[in-house]
Short mmCIF file of C-alpha atoms in Angstrom, two decimals:
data_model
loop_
_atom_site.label_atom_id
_atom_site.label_comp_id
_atom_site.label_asym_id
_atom_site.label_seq_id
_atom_site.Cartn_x
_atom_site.Cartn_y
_atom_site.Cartn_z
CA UNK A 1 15.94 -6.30 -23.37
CA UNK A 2 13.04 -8.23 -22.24
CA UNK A 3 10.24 -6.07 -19.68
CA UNK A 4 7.58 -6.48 -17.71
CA UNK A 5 4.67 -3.86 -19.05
CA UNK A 6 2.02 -2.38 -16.26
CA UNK A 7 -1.18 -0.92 -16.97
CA UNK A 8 -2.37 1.71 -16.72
CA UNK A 9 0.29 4.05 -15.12
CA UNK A 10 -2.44 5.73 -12.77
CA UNK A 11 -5.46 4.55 -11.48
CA UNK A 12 -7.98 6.87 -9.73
CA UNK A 13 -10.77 5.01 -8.55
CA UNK A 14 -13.79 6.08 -6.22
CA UNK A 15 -13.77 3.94 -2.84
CA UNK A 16 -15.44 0.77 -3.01
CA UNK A 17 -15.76 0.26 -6.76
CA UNK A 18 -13.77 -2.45 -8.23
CA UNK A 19 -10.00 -1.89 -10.06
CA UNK A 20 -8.00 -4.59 -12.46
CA UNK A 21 -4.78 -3.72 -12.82
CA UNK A 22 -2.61 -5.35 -15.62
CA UNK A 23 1.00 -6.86 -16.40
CA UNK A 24 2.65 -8.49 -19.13
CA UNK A 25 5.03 -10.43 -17.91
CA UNK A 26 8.46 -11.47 -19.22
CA UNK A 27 7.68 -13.96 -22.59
CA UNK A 28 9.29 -16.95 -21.41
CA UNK A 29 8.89 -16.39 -17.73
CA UNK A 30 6.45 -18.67 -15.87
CA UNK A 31 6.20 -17.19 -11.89
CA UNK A 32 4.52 -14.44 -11.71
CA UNK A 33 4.23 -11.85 -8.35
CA UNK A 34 2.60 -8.57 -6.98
CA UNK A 35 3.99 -6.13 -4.55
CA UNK A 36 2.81 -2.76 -3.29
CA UNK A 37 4.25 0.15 -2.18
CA UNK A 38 2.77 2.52 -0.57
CA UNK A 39 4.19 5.90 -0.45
CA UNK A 40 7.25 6.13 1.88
CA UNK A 41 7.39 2.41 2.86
CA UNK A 42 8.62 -0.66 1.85
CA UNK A 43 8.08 -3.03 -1.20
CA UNK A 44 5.64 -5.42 0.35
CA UNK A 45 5.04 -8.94 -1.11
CA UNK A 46 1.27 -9.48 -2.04
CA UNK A 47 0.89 -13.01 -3.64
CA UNK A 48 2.70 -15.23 -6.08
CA UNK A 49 1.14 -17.40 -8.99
CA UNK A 50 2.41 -20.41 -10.89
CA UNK A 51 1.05 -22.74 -12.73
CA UNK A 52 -2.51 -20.98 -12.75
CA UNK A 53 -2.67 -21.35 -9.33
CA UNK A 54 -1.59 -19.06 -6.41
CA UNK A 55 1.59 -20.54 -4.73
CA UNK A 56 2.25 -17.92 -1.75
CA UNK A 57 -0.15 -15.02 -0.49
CA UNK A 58 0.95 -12.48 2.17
CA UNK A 59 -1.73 -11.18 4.95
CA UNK A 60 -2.32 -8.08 3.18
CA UNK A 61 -4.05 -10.37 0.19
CA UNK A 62 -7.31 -10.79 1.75
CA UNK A 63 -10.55 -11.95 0.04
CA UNK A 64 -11.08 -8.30 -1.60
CA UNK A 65 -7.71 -9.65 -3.74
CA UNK A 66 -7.29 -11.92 -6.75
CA UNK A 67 -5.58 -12.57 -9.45
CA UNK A 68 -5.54 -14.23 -12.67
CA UNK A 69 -3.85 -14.89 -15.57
CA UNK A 70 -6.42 -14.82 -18.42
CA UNK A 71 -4.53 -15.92 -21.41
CA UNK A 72 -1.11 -16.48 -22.41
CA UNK A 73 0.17 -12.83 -21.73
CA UNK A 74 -1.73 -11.09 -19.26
CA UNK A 75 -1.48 -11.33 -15.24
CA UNK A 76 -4.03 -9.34 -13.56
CA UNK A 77 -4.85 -8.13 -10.28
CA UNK A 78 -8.19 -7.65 -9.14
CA UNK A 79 -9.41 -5.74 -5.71
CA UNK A 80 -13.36 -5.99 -5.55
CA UNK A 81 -14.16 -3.04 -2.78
CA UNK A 82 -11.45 -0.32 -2.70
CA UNK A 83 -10.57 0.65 0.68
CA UNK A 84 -8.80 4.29 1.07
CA UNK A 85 -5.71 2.62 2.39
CA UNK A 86 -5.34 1.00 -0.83
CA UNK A 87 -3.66 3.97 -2.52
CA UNK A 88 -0.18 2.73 -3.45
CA UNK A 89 2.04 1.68 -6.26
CA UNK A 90 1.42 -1.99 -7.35
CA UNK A 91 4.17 -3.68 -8.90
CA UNK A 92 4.05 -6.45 -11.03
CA UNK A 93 7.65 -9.01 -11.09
CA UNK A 94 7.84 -12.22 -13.07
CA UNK A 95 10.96 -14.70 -12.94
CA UNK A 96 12.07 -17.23 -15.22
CA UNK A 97 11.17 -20.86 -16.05
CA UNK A 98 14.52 -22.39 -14.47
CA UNK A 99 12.45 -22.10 -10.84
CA UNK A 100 11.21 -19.31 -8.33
CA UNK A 101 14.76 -19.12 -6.82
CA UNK A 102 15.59 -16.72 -9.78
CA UNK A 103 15.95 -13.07 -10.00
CA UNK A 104 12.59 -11.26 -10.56
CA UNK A 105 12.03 -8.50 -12.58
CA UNK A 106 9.56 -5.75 -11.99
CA UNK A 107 7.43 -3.51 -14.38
CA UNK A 108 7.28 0.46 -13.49
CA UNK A 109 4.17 -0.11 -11.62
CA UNK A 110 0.60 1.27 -11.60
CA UNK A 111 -0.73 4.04 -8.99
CA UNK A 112 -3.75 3.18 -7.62
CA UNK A 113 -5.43 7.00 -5.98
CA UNK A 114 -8.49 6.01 -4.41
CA UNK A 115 -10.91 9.10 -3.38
CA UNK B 1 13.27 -8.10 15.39
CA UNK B 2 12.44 -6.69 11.60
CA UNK B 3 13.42 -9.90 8.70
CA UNK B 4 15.74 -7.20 6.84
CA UNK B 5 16.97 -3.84 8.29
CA UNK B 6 18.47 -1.08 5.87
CA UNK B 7 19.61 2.40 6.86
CA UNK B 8 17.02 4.78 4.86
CA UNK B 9 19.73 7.48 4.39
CA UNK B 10 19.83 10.04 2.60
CA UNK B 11 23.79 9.63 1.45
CA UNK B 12 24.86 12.17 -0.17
CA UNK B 13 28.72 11.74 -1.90
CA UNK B 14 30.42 13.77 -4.41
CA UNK B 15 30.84 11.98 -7.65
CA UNK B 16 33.88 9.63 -7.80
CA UNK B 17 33.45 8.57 -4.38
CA UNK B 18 33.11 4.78 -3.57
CA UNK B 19 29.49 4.24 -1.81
CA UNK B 20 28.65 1.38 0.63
CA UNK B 21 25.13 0.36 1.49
CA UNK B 22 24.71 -2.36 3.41
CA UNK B 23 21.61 -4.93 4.99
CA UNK B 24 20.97 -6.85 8.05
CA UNK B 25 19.00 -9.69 7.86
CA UNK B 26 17.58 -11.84 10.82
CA UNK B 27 16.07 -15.51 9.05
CA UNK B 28 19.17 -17.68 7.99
CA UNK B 29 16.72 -19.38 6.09
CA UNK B 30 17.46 -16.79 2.75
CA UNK B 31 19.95 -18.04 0.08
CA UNK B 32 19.58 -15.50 -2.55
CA UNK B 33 20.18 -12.06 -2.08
CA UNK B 34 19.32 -9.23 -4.51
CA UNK B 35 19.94 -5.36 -4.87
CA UNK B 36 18.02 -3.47 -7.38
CA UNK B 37 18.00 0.55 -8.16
CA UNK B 38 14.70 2.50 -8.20
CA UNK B 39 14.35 5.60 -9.70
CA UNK B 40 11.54 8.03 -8.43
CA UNK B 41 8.10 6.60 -9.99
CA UNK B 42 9.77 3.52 -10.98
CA UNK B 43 9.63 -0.24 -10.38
CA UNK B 44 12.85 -1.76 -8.36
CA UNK B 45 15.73 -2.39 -11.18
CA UNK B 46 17.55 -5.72 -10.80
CA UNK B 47 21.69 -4.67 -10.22
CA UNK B 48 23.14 -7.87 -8.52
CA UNK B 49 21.78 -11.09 -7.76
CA UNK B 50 24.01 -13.31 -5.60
CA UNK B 51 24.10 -16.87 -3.81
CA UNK B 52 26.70 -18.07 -1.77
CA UNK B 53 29.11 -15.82 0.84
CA UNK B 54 31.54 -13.66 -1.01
CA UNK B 55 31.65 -11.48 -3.48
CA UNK B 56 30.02 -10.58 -7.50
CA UNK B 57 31.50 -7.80 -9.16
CA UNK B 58 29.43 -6.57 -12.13
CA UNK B 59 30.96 -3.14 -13.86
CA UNK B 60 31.58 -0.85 -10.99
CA UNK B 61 29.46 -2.78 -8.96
CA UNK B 62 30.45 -5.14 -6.32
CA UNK B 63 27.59 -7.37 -3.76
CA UNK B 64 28.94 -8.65 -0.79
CA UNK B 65 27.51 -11.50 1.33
CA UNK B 66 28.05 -12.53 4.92
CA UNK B 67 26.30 -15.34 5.70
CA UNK B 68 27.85 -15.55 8.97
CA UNK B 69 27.14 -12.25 10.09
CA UNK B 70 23.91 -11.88 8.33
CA UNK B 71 25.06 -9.07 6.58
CA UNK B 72 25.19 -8.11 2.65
CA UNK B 73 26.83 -5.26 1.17
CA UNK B 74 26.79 -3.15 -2.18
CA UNK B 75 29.69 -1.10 -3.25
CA UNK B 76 29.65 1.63 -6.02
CA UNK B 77 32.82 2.79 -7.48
CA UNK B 78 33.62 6.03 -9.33
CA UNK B 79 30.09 6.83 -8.77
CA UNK B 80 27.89 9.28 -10.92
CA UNK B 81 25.05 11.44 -10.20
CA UNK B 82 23.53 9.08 -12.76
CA UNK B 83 23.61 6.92 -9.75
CA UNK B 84 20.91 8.98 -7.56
CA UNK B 85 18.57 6.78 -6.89
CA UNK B 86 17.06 4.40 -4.05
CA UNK B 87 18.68 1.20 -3.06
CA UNK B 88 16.82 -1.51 -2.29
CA UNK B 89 18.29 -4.65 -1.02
CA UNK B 90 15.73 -8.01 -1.35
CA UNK B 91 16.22 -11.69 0.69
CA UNK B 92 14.29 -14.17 -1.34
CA UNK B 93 11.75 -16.11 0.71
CA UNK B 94 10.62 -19.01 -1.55
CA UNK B 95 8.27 -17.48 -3.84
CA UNK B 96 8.49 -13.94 -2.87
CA UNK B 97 11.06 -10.98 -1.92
CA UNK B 98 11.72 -9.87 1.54
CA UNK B 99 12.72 -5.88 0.69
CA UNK B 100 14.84 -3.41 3.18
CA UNK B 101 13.46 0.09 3.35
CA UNK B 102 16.21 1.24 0.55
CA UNK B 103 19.04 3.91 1.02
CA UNK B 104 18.57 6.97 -0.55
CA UNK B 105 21.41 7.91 -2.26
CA UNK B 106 22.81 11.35 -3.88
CA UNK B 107 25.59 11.87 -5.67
CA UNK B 108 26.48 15.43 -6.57
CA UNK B 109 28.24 16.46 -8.97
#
């Protein structure tokens, strides 16, 4: 069965350098989505992209957040200046071409230490 | 008011028992309704995806939406420790996933 791919699995990173994290999304899937966890809460929506542009962003994607989707397989996210309340699990979810009202699936996530 | 409310558990059952986790939601405004499964150190698992009031069986899986009552429901029959996991129920939002806290569930043997 088709899956969404994260990496790497774990990230440690010093505060305030720069992280990419990457997904490969579902072939034939076209919306593409980040969430975070961080530990003990909720899944927490950080933006949505379709269409190579970004179509929803929550309040936690500030300007130290962006994303991209460099060629025809990769979606990455980018955070410029890690902060220590960064640490979390990112999740990457992509749904299919039919329209964003379908089920999204989610890779096993990468998680982001920062020290 | 929190947009989705879920009971964080733990639930602990003995195997064969029928589990019920449920969700409140506030915003009418969600159509679609989702559960997925997540394993420790693992992204959310799709299990049900549902629309419209009523109910989706899928296996020994069965989603139940209230629309009325703002209230959706999973049930898990004959379950198996297999089936240790958290539950996360998800209201989609246009373009992104409203989660509940997720239900910790344990079911021993």
């Amino acid at each position: 069965e088709p899956e969404v791919t994260q990496t790497p699995s774990h990230q440690v990173t010093q505060m305030g350098q720069e992280v990419i994290l990457r997904c490969v999304p579902i072939s034939n899937h076209l919306y593409f989505y980040w969430y975070r966890q961080i530990l003990g809460q909720k899944v927490e929506f950080l933006v949505s992209f379709y269409n190579n542009e970004i179509s929803e962003k929550s309040e936690i994607f500030d300007d130290q957040f962006s994303v991209e989707r460099p060629d025809g397989s990769n979606f990455t996210l980018k955070i410029r200046s890690t902060k220590l309340e960064d640490s979390a699990m990112y999740f990457c979810a992509s749904s299919s071409p039919r329209g964003s009202n379908q089920p999204q699936h989610f890779g096993d996530g990468t998680r982001l230490s920062i020290l | 008011q929190k947009e989705v409310e879920q009971d964080p558990g733990p639930l602990s059952v003995p195997e064969g028992a029928i589990v019920s986790l449920n969700c409140t939601y506030s915003n009418s405004a969600f159509q679609y309704f989702m559960w997925y499964r997540q394993y420790s150190r693992k992204g959310p698992e799709l299990l049900m995806y549902t629309y419209s009031s009523g109910n989706k069986e899928d296996g020994r899986f069965t989603a139940q939406v209230d629309k009325s009552s703002k209230y959706i429901s999973l049930f898990i029959r004959d379950s198996q420790p297999s089936d240790s996991a958290t539950y996360l129920c998800a209201m989609d939002s246009s373009y992104k996933l409203i989660f509940g806290s997720g239900t910790r569930l344990l079911v021993r043997p």
